[in-house]
Tab-separated table of C-alpha atoms in Angstrom:
chain	number	residue	atom	x	y	z
A	192	UNK	CA	28.986	12.762	5.472
A	193	UNK	CA	25.335	12.456	6.459
A	194	UNK	CA	24.665	16.063	5.526
A	195	UNK	CA	26.052	15.317	2.075
A	196	UNK	CA	23.954	12.152	1.969
A	197	UNK	CA	20.736	14.072	2.623
A	198	UNK	CA	21.607	16.695	0.029
A	199	UNK	CA	22.281	13.908	-2.478
A	200	UNK	CA	18.945	12.290	-1.698
A	201	UNK	CA	17.208	15.638	-2.262
A	202	UNK	CA	18.962	16.507	-5.521
A	203	UNK	CA	19.316	12.988	-6.963
A	204	UNK	CA	17.150	10.503	-5.062
A	205	UNK	CA	13.806	12.287	-5.312
A	206	UNK	CA	14.253	13.212	-9.008
A	207	UNK	CA	15.012	9.541	-9.735
A	208	UNK	CA	11.699	8.599	-8.126
A	209	UNK	CA	9.862	10.999	-10.445
A	210	UNK	CA	11.915	9.888	-13.438
A	211	UNK	CA	10.872	6.232	-12.926
A	212	UNK	CA	14.030	4.643	-14.276
A	213	UNK	CA	12.491	1.193	-14.745
A	214	UNK	CA	9.614	2.399	-16.906
A	215	UNK	CA	11.906	4.776	-18.795
A	216	UNK	CA	14.412	2.008	-19.567
A	217	UNK	CA	11.647	-0.305	-20.790
A	218	UNK	CA	10.342	2.411	-23.082
A	219	UNK	CA	13.838	3.193	-24.382
A	220	UNK	CA	14.530	-0.505	-24.979
A	221	UNK	CA	11.236	-0.895	-26.841
A	222	UNK	CA	11.884	2.010	-29.191
A	223	UNK	CA	15.528	1.198	-29.894
A	224	UNK	CA	15.738	-2.608	-30.037
A	225	UNK	CA	12.273	-3.804	-31.063
A	226	UNK	CA	9.799	-3.194	-33.827
A	227	UNK	CA	6.529	-2.110	-32.275
A	228	UNK	CA	4.500	-3.698	-35.085
A	229	UNK	CA	5.944	-7.128	-34.337
A	230	UNK	CA	5.090	-7.050	-30.637
A	231	UNK	CA	1.878	-8.568	-29.315
A	232	UNK	CA	-0.639	-6.645	-27.245
A	233	UNK	CA	0.394	-8.529	-24.122
A	234	UNK	CA	4.037	-7.565	-24.641
A	235	UNK	CA	3.045	-3.924	-25.055
A	236	UNK	CA	0.961	-4.112	-21.874
A	237	UNK	CA	4.034	-5.449	-20.079
A	238	UNK	CA	5.954	-2.358	-21.149
A	239	UNK	CA	3.168	-0.056	-19.927
A	240	UNK	CA	2.367	-2.182	-16.873
A	241	UNK	CA	1.225	-0.640	-13.629
A	242	UNK	CA	3.851	-0.084	-10.966
A	243	UNK	CA	3.277	-1.047	-7.326
A	244	UNK	CA	4.558	0.849	-4.317
A	245	UNK	CA	7.312	-1.217	-2.712
A	246	UNK	CA	6.749	-0.528	0.971
A	247	UNK	CA	9.749	-2.663	1.938
A	248	UNK	CA	11.970	-0.237	0.047
A	249	UNK	CA	10.278	3.123	0.586
A	250	UNK	CA	9.593	2.861	4.326
A	251	UNK	CA	13.232	2.113	5.311
A	252	UNK	CA	14.390	4.991	3.097
A	253	UNK	CA	12.269	7.480	5.021
A	254	UNK	CA	13.147	5.911	8.370
A	255	UNK	CA	16.851	6.278	7.570
A	256	UNK	CA	16.451	10.033	7.094
A	257	UNK	CA	14.510	10.308	10.358
A	258	UNK	CA	17.192	8.388	12.252
A	259	UNK	CA	19.970	10.551	10.798
A	260	UNK	CA	18.118	13.743	11.724
A	261	UNK	CA	17.437	12.492	15.274
A	262	UNK	CA	20.968	11.236	15.883
A	263	UNK	CA	22.879	14.290	14.649
A	264	UNK	CA	20.444	17.084	15.530
A	265	UNK	CA	22.303	18.030	18.730
A	266	UNK	CA	25.798	17.517	17.271
A	267	UNK	CA	25.223	19.424	14.030
A	268	UNK	CA	21.894	21.319	14.156
A	269	UNK	CA	22.306	22.431	10.532
A	270	UNK	CA	21.130	18.959	9.515
A	271	UNK	CA	17.565	19.749	10.690
A	272	UNK	CA	16.631	22.221	7.915
A	273	UNK	CA	18.184	19.885	5.336
A	274	UNK	CA	16.096	16.971	6.649
A	275	UNK	CA	13.002	19.195	6.648
A	276	UNK	CA	13.703	20.130	3.022
A	277	UNK	CA	13.991	16.435	2.147
A	278	UNK	CA	10.657	15.569	3.719
A	279	UNK	CA	9.013	18.542	2.015
A	280	UNK	CA	10.276	17.283	-1.328
A	281	UNK	CA	9.322	13.690	-0.435
A	282	UNK	CA	5.792	14.841	0.396
A	283	UNK	CA	5.396	16.461	-3.023
A	284	UNK	CA	7.025	13.608	-4.952
A	285	UNK	CA	5.383	10.628	-3.266
A	286	UNK	CA	1.989	12.300	-3.113
A	287	UNK	CA	2.055	12.698	-6.889
A	288	UNK	CA	3.376	9.158	-7.388
A	289	UNK	CA	0.797	7.537	-5.119
A	290	UNK	CA	-2.116	9.427	-6.687
A	291	UNK	CA	-1.188	9.089	-10.360
A	292	UNK	CA	1.492	6.399	-10.803
A	293	UNK	CA	1.508	3.612	-8.232
A	294	UNK	CA	-1.236	0.988	-8.232
A	295	UNK	CA	-2.055	-1.077	-5.162
A	296	UNK	CA	-1.653	-4.813	-5.744
A	297	UNK	CA	-2.825	-5.695	-2.232
A	298	UNK	CA	-4.534	-3.985	0.693
A	299	UNK	CA	-2.585	-3.724	3.943
A	300	UNK	CA	-5.359	-2.149	5.985
A	301	UNK	CA	-3.006	0.490	7.401
A	302	UNK	CA	-0.975	-2.043	9.386
A	303	UNK	CA	2.350	-0.476	8.447
A	304	UNK	CA	1.533	2.926	9.933
A	305	UNK	CA	1.573	1.894	13.646
A	306	UNK	CA	4.823	0.001	13.040
A	307	UNK	CA	6.383	3.080	11.437
A	308	UNK	CA	5.289	5.236	14.386
A	309	UNK	CA	6.765	2.779	16.889
A	310	UNK	CA	10.070	2.606	15.041
A	311	UNK	CA	10.213	6.403	14.823
A	312	UNK	CA	9.754	6.761	18.572
A	313	UNK	CA	12.325	4.031	19.215
A	314	UNK	CA	14.745	6.036	17.090
A	315	UNK	CA	13.898	9.086	19.206
A	316	UNK	CA	14.724	7.125	22.378
A	317	UNK	CA	18.092	6.090	20.946
A	318	UNK	CA	18.746	9.707	20.010
A	319	UNK	CA	17.872	10.880	23.528
A	320	UNK	CA	20.197	8.301	25.090
A	321	UNK	CA	22.953	9.405	22.725
A	322	UNK	CA	22.325	13.021	23.717
A	323	UNK	CA	22.633	12.129	27.391
A	324	UNK	CA	25.897	10.283	26.751
A	325	UNK	CA	27.230	13.187	24.676
A	326	UNK	CA	26.407	15.588	27.511
A	327	UNK	CA	28.300	13.398	29.973
A	328	UNK	CA	31.300	13.287	27.636
A	329	UNK	CA	31.237	17.079	27.437
A	330	UNK	CA	31.275	17.104	31.275
A	331	UNK	CA	27.772	18.430	31.605
A	332	UNK	CA	26.407	18.248	35.150
A	333	UNK	CA	22.845	19.543	35.078
A	334	UNK	CA	21.959	18.740	31.491
A	335	UNK	CA	21.857	14.919	31.961
A	336	UNK	CA	19.571	15.324	34.967
A	337	UNK	CA	17.030	17.251	32.913
A	338	UNK	CA	17.376	14.871	29.957
A	339	UNK	CA	17.102	11.656	31.998
A	340	UNK	CA	13.235	11.521	32.068
A	341	UNK	CA	12.914	11.912	28.285
A	342	UNK	CA	13.461	8.229	27.297
A	343	UNK	CA	10.906	7.105	29.877
A	344	UNK	CA	8.353	9.671	28.680
A	345	UNK	CA	8.845	8.565	25.071
A	346	UNK	CA	8.486	4.898	26.076
A	347	UNK	CA	5.251	5.750	27.857
A	348	UNK	CA	3.980	7.507	24.730
A	349	UNK	CA	4.710	4.398	22.633
A	350	UNK	CA	2.429	2.296	24.834
A	351	UNK	CA	-0.121	5.120	25.032
A	352	UNK	CA	-0.386	5.418	21.239
A	353	UNK	CA	-0.513	1.638	20.890
A	354	UNK	CA	-3.321	1.298	23.425
A	355	UNK	CA	-5.448	4.302	22.433
A	356	UNK	CA	-4.914	4.406	18.660
A	357	UNK	CA	-3.210	1.358	17.118
A	358	UNK	CA	-5.255	-1.364	18.837
A	359	UNK	CA	-8.688	0.359	18.483
A	360	UNK	CA	-7.972	1.075	14.801
A	361	UNK	CA	-7.965	-2.672	14.076
A	362	UNK	CA	-11.606	-2.963	15.177
A	363	UNK	CA	-14.820	-1.248	14.130
A	364	UNK	CA	-17.605	-0.749	16.655
A	365	UNK	CA	-21.119	-1.895	15.748
A	366	UNK	CA	-22.473	1.629	16.197
A	367	UNK	CA	-19.884	3.071	13.813
A	368	UNK	CA	-20.500	0.303	11.271
A	369	UNK	CA	-24.255	1.018	11.275
A	370	UNK	CA	-23.592	4.733	10.865
A	371	UNK	CA	-21.234	4.141	7.920
A	372	UNK	CA	-23.723	1.814	6.236
A	373	UNK	CA	-26.458	4.422	6.611
A	374	UNK	CA	-24.277	7.150	5.078
A	375	UNK	CA	-23.321	4.874	2.156
A	376	UNK	CA	-26.972	4.011	1.542
A	377	UNK	CA	-27.908	7.698	1.452
A	378	UNK	CA	-25.107	8.487	-1.023
A	379	UNK	CA	-26.062	5.572	-3.270
A	380	UNK	CA	-29.785	6.358	-3.363
A	381	UNK	CA	-31.420	8.553	-6.002
A	382	UNK	CA	-31.374	12.253	-5.336
A	383	UNK	CA	-35.102	12.433	-6.031
A	384	UNK	CA	-35.909	9.782	-3.406
A	385	UNK	CA	-37.425	10.823	-0.100
A	386	UNK	CA	-35.046	10.996	2.836
A	387	UNK	CA	-37.040	8.405	4.759
A	388	UNK	CA	-36.904	5.984	1.821
A	389	UNK	CA	-33.370	6.802	0.670
A	390	UNK	CA	-31.700	4.276	2.971
A	391	UNK	CA	-33.806	1.411	1.628
A	392	UNK	CA	-33.211	2.425	-1.999
A	393	UNK	CA	-29.476	2.716	-1.470
A	394	UNK	CA	-29.348	-0.656	0.261
A	395	UNK	CA	-31.125	-2.343	-2.664
A	396	UNK	CA	-28.757	-0.742	-5.198
A	397	UNK	CA	-25.697	-1.861	-3.276
A	398	UNK	CA	-27.074	-5.397	-3.014
A	399	UNK	CA	-27.487	-5.533	-6.797
A	400	UNK	CA	-23.918	-4.374	-7.473
A	401	UNK	CA	-22.248	-6.364	-4.692
A	402	UNK	CA	-19.762	-9.070	-5.690
A	403	UNK	CA	-17.950	-11.726	-3.731
A	404	UNK	CA	-14.593	-10.346	-4.863
A	405	UNK	CA	-15.020	-7.028	-3.054
A	406	UNK	CA	-13.439	-8.304	0.163
A	407	UNK	CA	-10.745	-10.388	-1.470
A	408	UNK	CA	-7.201	-9.344	-2.211
A	409	UNK	CA	-6.883	-7.933	-5.765
A	410	UNK	CA	-4.195	-10.485	-6.623
A	411	UNK	CA	-6.643	-13.298	-5.765
A	412	UNK	CA	-9.410	-11.973	-8.000
A	413	UNK	CA	-7.448	-11.866	-11.235
A	414	UNK	CA	-9.136	-13.726	-14.052
A	415	UNK	CA	-7.486	-16.563	-15.923
A	416	UNK	CA	-5.347	-15.635	-18.901
A	417	UNK	CA	-7.137	-15.179	-22.208
A	418	UNK	CA	-5.729	-14.613	-25.696
A	419	UNK	CA	-5.674	-10.971	-26.663
A	420	UNK	CA	-6.120	-9.389	-30.100
A	421	UNK	CA	-3.166	-8.035	-32.013
A	422	UNK	CA	-4.184	-4.505	-31.055
A	423	UNK	CA	-6.846	-3.662	-28.537
A	424	UNK	CA	-8.122	-0.623	-30.474
A	425	UNK	CA	-8.727	-2.747	-33.589
A	426	UNK	CA	-10.992	-5.212	-31.835
A	427	UNK	CA	-10.981	-9.016	-31.807
A	428	UNK	CA	-9.698	-10.677	-34.961
A	429	UNK	CA	-10.971	-13.997	-36.323
A	430	UNK	CA	-8.204	-16.154	-34.828
A	431	UNK	CA	-8.603	-14.643	-31.370
A	432	UNK	CA	-12.393	-14.998	-31.556
A	433	UNK	CA	-12.040	-18.710	-32.356
A	434	UNK	CA	-9.656	-19.240	-29.441
A	435	UNK	CA	-11.948	-17.371	-27.043
A	436	UNK	CA	-14.932	-19.405	-28.163
A	437	UNK	CA	-13.012	-22.625	-27.546
A	438	UNK	CA	-11.905	-21.517	-24.089
A	439	UNK	CA	-15.380	-20.396	-23.079
A	440	UNK	CA	-16.686	-23.847	-23.843
A	441	UNK	CA	-14.190	-25.390	-21.404
A	442	UNK	CA	-13.776	-24.897	-17.661
A	443	UNK	CA	-10.433	-23.984	-16.160
A	444	UNK	CA	-8.788	-26.078	-13.463
A	445	UNK	CA	-9.107	-23.248	-10.956
A	446	UNK	CA	-12.830	-22.926	-11.630
A	447	UNK	CA	-13.298	-26.690	-11.205
A	448	UNK	CA	-11.510	-26.623	-7.840
A	449	UNK	CA	-13.536	-23.596	-6.737
A	450	UNK	CA	-16.840	-25.246	-7.699
A	451	UNK	CA	-15.835	-28.420	-5.862
A	452	UNK	CA	-14.967	-26.367	-2.786
A	453	UNK	CA	-18.359	-24.633	-2.845
A	454	UNK	CA	-20.202	-27.936	-3.229
A	455	UNK	CA	-18.178	-29.490	-0.424
A	456	UNK	CA	-18.932	-26.602	1.931
A	457	UNK	CA	-22.645	-26.654	1.087
A	458	UNK	CA	-23.081	-30.441	1.367
A	459	UNK	CA	-20.692	-30.919	4.289
A	460	UNK	CA	-20.011	-34.469	3.129
A	461	UNK	CA	-16.206	-34.163	3.047
A	462	UNK	CA	-13.894	-34.638	5.972
A	463	UNK	CA	-13.098	-31.611	8.208
A	464	UNK	CA	-9.507	-31.457	6.982
A	465	UNK	CA	-10.577	-31.407	3.327
A	466	UNK	CA	-13.258	-28.849	4.066
A	467	UNK	CA	-10.717	-26.556	5.676
A	468	UNK	CA	-8.522	-26.729	2.594
A	469	UNK	CA	-11.452	-26.090	0.311
A	470	UNK	CA	-12.684	-23.171	2.333
A	471	UNK	CA	-9.251	-21.593	2.166
A	472	UNK	CA	-9.286	-22.001	-1.613
A	473	UNK	CA	-12.665	-20.300	-1.839
A	474	UNK	CA	-11.783	-17.354	0.430
Protein backbone atom coordinates (compact mmCIF):
# COMPACT_ATOMS: atom_id res chain seq x y z
CA UNK A 1 0.00 0.00 0.00
CA UNK A 2 2.66 2.52 1.00
CA UNK A 3 4.75 1.68 -2.05
CA UNK A 4 1.72 2.46 -4.20
CA UNK A 5 1.17 5.64 -2.20
CA UNK A 6 4.69 6.89 -2.91
CA UNK A 7 4.39 6.06 -6.60
CA UNK A 8 1.09 7.96 -6.70
CA UNK A 9 2.68 10.96 -5.01
CA UNK A 10 5.48 10.91 -7.60
CA UNK A 11 3.26 10.54 -10.66
CA UNK A 12 0.26 12.59 -9.47
CA UNK A 13 1.14 14.63 -6.38
CA UNK A 14 4.22 16.43 -7.69
CA UNK A 15 2.66 17.22 -11.10
CA UNK A 16 -0.34 18.73 -9.28
CA UNK A 17 2.03 21.03 -7.40
CA UNK A 18 3.48 22.26 -10.70
CA UNK A 19 0.04 22.50 -12.28
CA UNK A 20 -1.18 24.85 -9.50
CA UNK A 21 -4.81 23.78 -9.53
CA UNK A 22 -6.07 26.83 -7.62
CA UNK A 23 -4.57 29.36 -10.01
CA UNK A 24 -5.58 27.27 -13.02
CA UNK A 25 -9.20 27.02 -11.84
CA UNK A 26 -9.37 30.78 -11.23
CA UNK A 27 -8.06 31.44 -14.72
CA UNK A 28 -10.49 28.94 -16.26
CA UNK A 29 -13.40 30.46 -14.32
CA UNK A 30 -12.42 33.96 -15.44
CA UNK A 31 -12.29 33.06 -19.12
CA UNK A 32 -15.46 30.97 -19.17
CA UNK A 33 -17.89 32.71 -16.81
CA UNK A 34 -16.86 36.37 -16.77
CA UNK A 35 -16.27 39.15 -19.23
CA UNK A 36 -12.76 40.46 -18.72
CA UNK A 37 -13.76 43.98 -19.79
CA UNK A 38 -16.34 44.21 -17.01
CA UNK A 39 -13.93 43.25 -14.24
CA UNK A 40 -12.10 45.88 -12.21
CA UNK A 41 -8.33 45.99 -11.86
CA UNK A 42 -8.57 44.77 -8.27
CA UNK A 43 -10.61 41.75 -9.34
CA UNK A 44 -8.04 40.92 -12.01
CA UNK A 45 -5.24 41.25 -9.44
CA UNK A 46 -7.12 38.78 -7.25
CA UNK A 47 -7.08 36.27 -10.10
CA UNK A 48 -3.33 36.77 -10.63
CA UNK A 49 -2.56 37.10 -6.92
CA UNK A 50 0.67 35.85 -5.44
CA UNK A 51 0.61 32.44 -3.81
CA UNK A 52 2.20 31.79 -0.42
CA UNK A 53 3.96 28.61 0.62
CA UNK A 54 1.77 26.82 3.15
CA UNK A 55 4.34 25.34 5.51
CA UNK A 56 1.63 23.67 7.59
CA UNK A 57 0.69 21.61 4.55
CA UNK A 58 4.02 21.04 2.79
CA UNK A 59 6.14 20.10 5.81
CA UNK A 60 3.84 17.26 7.00
CA UNK A 61 3.69 15.93 3.43
CA UNK A 62 7.46 15.52 3.30
CA UNK A 63 7.62 14.18 6.86
CA UNK A 64 5.05 11.52 5.96
CA UNK A 65 7.28 10.21 3.17
CA UNK A 66 10.29 10.17 5.49
CA UNK A 67 8.37 8.24 8.14
CA UNK A 68 7.13 5.69 5.60
CA UNK A 69 10.65 5.16 4.25
CA UNK A 70 12.10 4.77 7.77
CA UNK A 71 9.39 2.42 9.00
CA UNK A 72 9.34 0.01 6.05
CA UNK A 73 12.98 0.15 4.94
CA UNK A 74 13.90 -3.10 6.73
CA UNK A 75 10.63 -4.90 5.91
CA UNK A 76 10.53 -4.00 2.22
CA UNK A 77 13.85 -2.42 1.12
CA UNK A 78 12.46 -1.73 -2.36
CA UNK A 79 10.68 1.28 -0.86
CA UNK A 80 14.02 3.12 -0.43
CA UNK A 81 14.71 3.83 -4.14
CA UNK A 82 11.07 4.87 -4.60
CA UNK A 83 11.35 7.31 -1.68
CA UNK A 84 14.65 8.60 -3.09
CA UNK A 85 12.97 9.16 -6.46
CA UNK A 86 10.19 11.10 -4.72
CA UNK A 87 12.60 13.40 -2.92
CA UNK A 88 14.57 13.95 -6.13
CA UNK A 89 11.37 15.01 -7.87
CA UNK A 90 10.32 17.10 -4.84
CA UNK A 91 13.68 18.89 -4.91
CA UNK A 92 13.21 19.86 -8.56
CA UNK A 93 9.54 20.82 -8.19
CA UNK A 94 9.68 22.80 -4.95
CA UNK A 95 12.92 24.52 -5.88
CA UNK A 96 11.26 25.89 -9.01
CA UNK A 97 8.09 26.80 -7.10
CA UNK A 98 9.92 28.59 -4.29
CA UNK A 99 12.13 30.57 -6.67
CA UNK A 100 9.53 31.59 -9.26
CA UNK A 101 6.01 31.03 -7.88
CA UNK A 102 5.63 31.27 -4.11
CA UNK A 103 5.86 34.64 -2.37
CA UNK A 104 6.68 34.95 1.32
CA UNK A 105 3.95 36.70 3.30
CA UNK A 106 5.91 36.52 6.55
CA UNK A 107 9.45 35.76 7.69
CA UNK A 108 9.94 32.75 9.96
CA UNK A 109 13.66 33.24 10.52
CA UNK A 110 14.38 29.56 9.85
CA UNK A 111 12.56 28.39 12.98
CA UNK A 112 10.88 25.49 11.21
CA UNK A 113 14.13 23.83 10.13
CA UNK A 114 15.32 22.72 13.62
CA UNK A 115 11.82 21.41 14.35
CA UNK A 116 11.83 19.41 11.11
CA UNK A 117 15.24 17.95 11.97
CA UNK A 118 14.08 16.94 15.45
CA UNK A 119 10.94 15.28 14.11
CA UNK A 120 12.97 13.43 11.48
CA UNK A 121 15.31 12.01 14.10
CA UNK A 122 12.37 11.09 16.33
CA UNK A 123 10.94 9.18 13.38
CA UNK A 124 14.31 7.45 13.01
CA UNK A 125 14.19 6.41 16.69
CA UNK A 126 10.71 4.95 16.23
CA UNK A 127 11.95 3.10 13.16
CA UNK A 128 14.93 1.70 15.08
CA UNK A 129 12.68 0.50 17.91
CA UNK A 130 10.39 -1.13 15.36
CA UNK A 131 13.40 -2.82 13.78
CA UNK A 132 14.48 -4.19 17.14
CA UNK A 133 10.98 -5.52 17.82
CA UNK A 134 10.81 -7.06 14.33
CA UNK A 135 14.14 -8.80 14.94
CA UNK A 136 12.84 -10.24 18.21
CA UNK A 137 9.69 -11.48 16.47
CA UNK A 138 11.86 -13.18 13.85
CA UNK A 139 13.73 -14.86 16.75
CA UNK A 140 16.93 -12.96 16.18
CA UNK A 141 19.44 -13.34 19.01
CA UNK A 142 22.46 -11.22 18.16
CA UNK A 143 20.80 -8.62 15.97
CA UNK A 144 18.86 -6.90 18.81
CA UNK A 145 22.05 -6.63 20.86
CA UNK A 146 23.81 -4.74 18.08
CA UNK A 147 20.74 -2.59 17.38
CA UNK A 148 20.03 -1.70 21.02
CA UNK A 149 22.48 1.29 21.21
CA UNK A 150 21.06 2.96 18.09
CA UNK A 151 18.07 4.75 19.72
CA UNK A 152 20.32 6.14 22.45
CA UNK A 153 22.88 7.36 19.90
CA UNK A 154 20.15 9.06 17.87
CA UNK A 155 18.72 10.68 21.03
CA UNK A 156 22.18 11.98 21.86
CA UNK A 157 22.50 13.44 18.36
CA UNK A 158 19.17 15.28 18.78
CA UNK A 159 20.49 17.10 21.85
CA UNK A 160 23.89 17.60 20.20
CA UNK A 161 22.37 19.27 17.13
CA UNK A 162 20.07 21.35 19.32
CA UNK A 163 22.92 22.57 21.50
CA UNK A 164 25.57 23.17 18.82
CA UNK A 165 23.43 24.32 15.88
CA UNK A 166 19.79 25.15 16.67
CA UNK A 167 20.36 27.30 19.77
CA UNK A 168 23.41 29.24 18.43
CA UNK A 169 21.56 29.92 15.16
CA UNK A 170 19.00 32.03 17.04
CA UNK A 171 21.72 34.49 18.11
CA UNK A 172 24.28 36.56 16.24
CA UNK A 173 27.61 37.37 17.87
CA UNK A 174 28.76 41.00 17.97
CA UNK A 175 31.92 40.14 16.04
CA UNK A 176 29.92 38.48 13.26
CA UNK A 177 27.45 41.37 13.13
CA UNK A 178 30.29 43.89 12.72
CA UNK A 179 31.84 41.76 9.99
CA UNK A 180 28.53 41.51 8.10
CA UNK A 181 27.94 45.25 8.37
CA UNK A 182 31.42 45.92 6.99
CA UNK A 183 30.86 43.59 4.03
CA UNK A 184 27.48 45.21 3.27
CA UNK A 185 29.02 48.68 3.42
CA UNK A 186 31.74 47.65 0.96
CA UNK A 187 29.18 46.18 -1.47
CA UNK A 188 26.99 49.28 -1.27
CA UNK A 189 29.80 51.78 -1.80
CA UNK A 190 30.85 53.10 -5.21
CA UNK A 191 33.31 50.99 -7.11
CA UNK A 192 35.48 54.05 -7.71
CA UNK A 193 35.74 54.83 -3.98
CA UNK A 194 38.95 54.07 -2.13
CA UNK A 195 38.96 50.92 -0.04
CA UNK A 196 39.67 52.87 3.13
CA UNK A 197 36.72 55.19 2.47
CA UNK A 198 34.36 52.59 1.02
CA UNK A 199 32.93 51.55 4.39
CA UNK A 200 31.95 55.12 5.26
CA UNK A 201 30.38 55.72 1.84
CA UNK A 202 28.40 52.50 2.00
CA UNK A 203 27.19 53.30 5.51
CA UNK A 204 25.91 56.72 4.40
CA UNK A 205 24.08 55.21 1.41
CA UNK A 206 22.39 52.60 3.56
CA UNK A 207 21.34 55.25 6.07
CA UNK A 208 19.67 57.24 3.29
CA UNK A 209 17.71 54.24 1.98
CA UNK A 210 16.84 52.74 5.37
CA UNK A 211 13.16 52.58 6.34
CA UNK A 212 11.40 51.64 9.53
CA UNK A 213 9.48 48.89 7.73
CA UNK A 214 12.59 46.84 6.95
CA UNK A 215 12.40 44.88 10.20
CA UNK A 216 8.64 44.52 10.28
CA UNK A 217 6.61 41.62 9.00
CA UNK A 218 5.48 42.22 5.38
CA UNK A 219 1.83 41.76 6.35
CA UNK A 220 2.19 44.63 8.86
CA UNK A 221 3.65 47.05 6.34
CA UNK A 222 0.86 46.88 3.79
CA UNK A 223 -0.52 50.27 2.88
CA UNK A 224 -4.17 51.18 3.28
CA UNK A 225 -6.47 50.37 0.39
CA UNK A 226 -6.67 52.93 -2.40
CA UNK A 227 -8.96 53.07 -5.43
CA UNK A 228 -7.33 51.68 -8.54
CA UNK A 229 -7.81 52.72 -12.17
CA UNK A 230 -9.86 50.62 -14.54
CA UNK A 231 -6.66 49.29 -16.10
CA UNK A 232 -3.21 49.84 -14.70
CA UNK A 233 -1.56 50.17 -18.13
CA UNK A 234 -3.94 52.99 -19.11
CA UNK A 235 -3.07 55.16 -16.14
CA UNK A 236 -5.29 56.98 -13.65
CA UNK A 237 -8.64 58.15 -14.98
CA UNK A 238 -10.43 61.31 -13.84
CA UNK A 239 -12.75 59.60 -11.34
CA UNK A 240 -9.91 57.70 -9.69
CA UNK A 241 -7.76 60.85 -9.55
CA UNK A 242 -10.56 62.71 -7.75
CA UNK A 243 -10.97 59.90 -5.22
CA UNK A 244 -7.22 59.73 -4.59
CA UNK A 245 -7.04 63.47 -4.08
CA UNK A 246 -9.86 63.30 -1.54
CA UNK A 247 -8.23 60.44 0.35
CA UNK A 248 -4.84 62.12 0.44
CA UNK A 249 -6.39 65.12 2.12
CA UNK A 250 -7.71 62.91 4.94
CA UNK A 251 -5.85 60.76 7.46
CA UNK A 252 -6.73 57.13 7.96
CA UNK A 253 -7.70 55.73 11.35
CA UNK A 254 -4.60 53.54 11.42
CA UNK A 255 -2.35 56.51 10.75
CA UNK A 256 -4.04 58.51 13.52
CA UNK A 257 -3.50 55.67 16.01
CA UNK A 258 0.12 55.29 14.91
CA UNK A 259 0.81 59.02 15.29
CA UNK A 260 -0.80 59.01 18.74
CA UNK A 261 1.36 56.04 19.73
CA UNK A 262 4.53 57.82 18.60
CA UNK A 263 3.60 60.98 20.48
CA UNK A 264 2.76 58.99 23.59
CA UNK A 265 6.09 57.17 23.51
CA UNK A 266 8.04 60.39 22.95
CA UNK A 267 6.24 62.44 25.63
CA UNK A 268 5.85 59.59 28.14
CA UNK A 269 2.76 61.29 29.55
CA UNK A 270 0.45 58.26 29.24
CA UNK A 271 0.12 55.48 31.75
CA UNK A 272 2.48 52.45 31.47
CA UNK A 273 -0.35 50.16 30.39
CA UNK A 274 -1.43 52.51 27.59
CA UNK A 275 2.16 53.01 26.53
CA UNK A 276 2.66 49.27 26.23
CA UNK A 277 -0.37 48.99 23.97
CA UNK A 278 0.77 51.90 21.86
CA UNK A 279 4.27 50.56 21.51
CA UNK A 280 2.90 47.25 20.31
CA UNK A 281 0.83 49.08 17.71
CA UNK A 282 3.89 50.94 16.47
CA UNK A 283 6.16 47.87 16.27
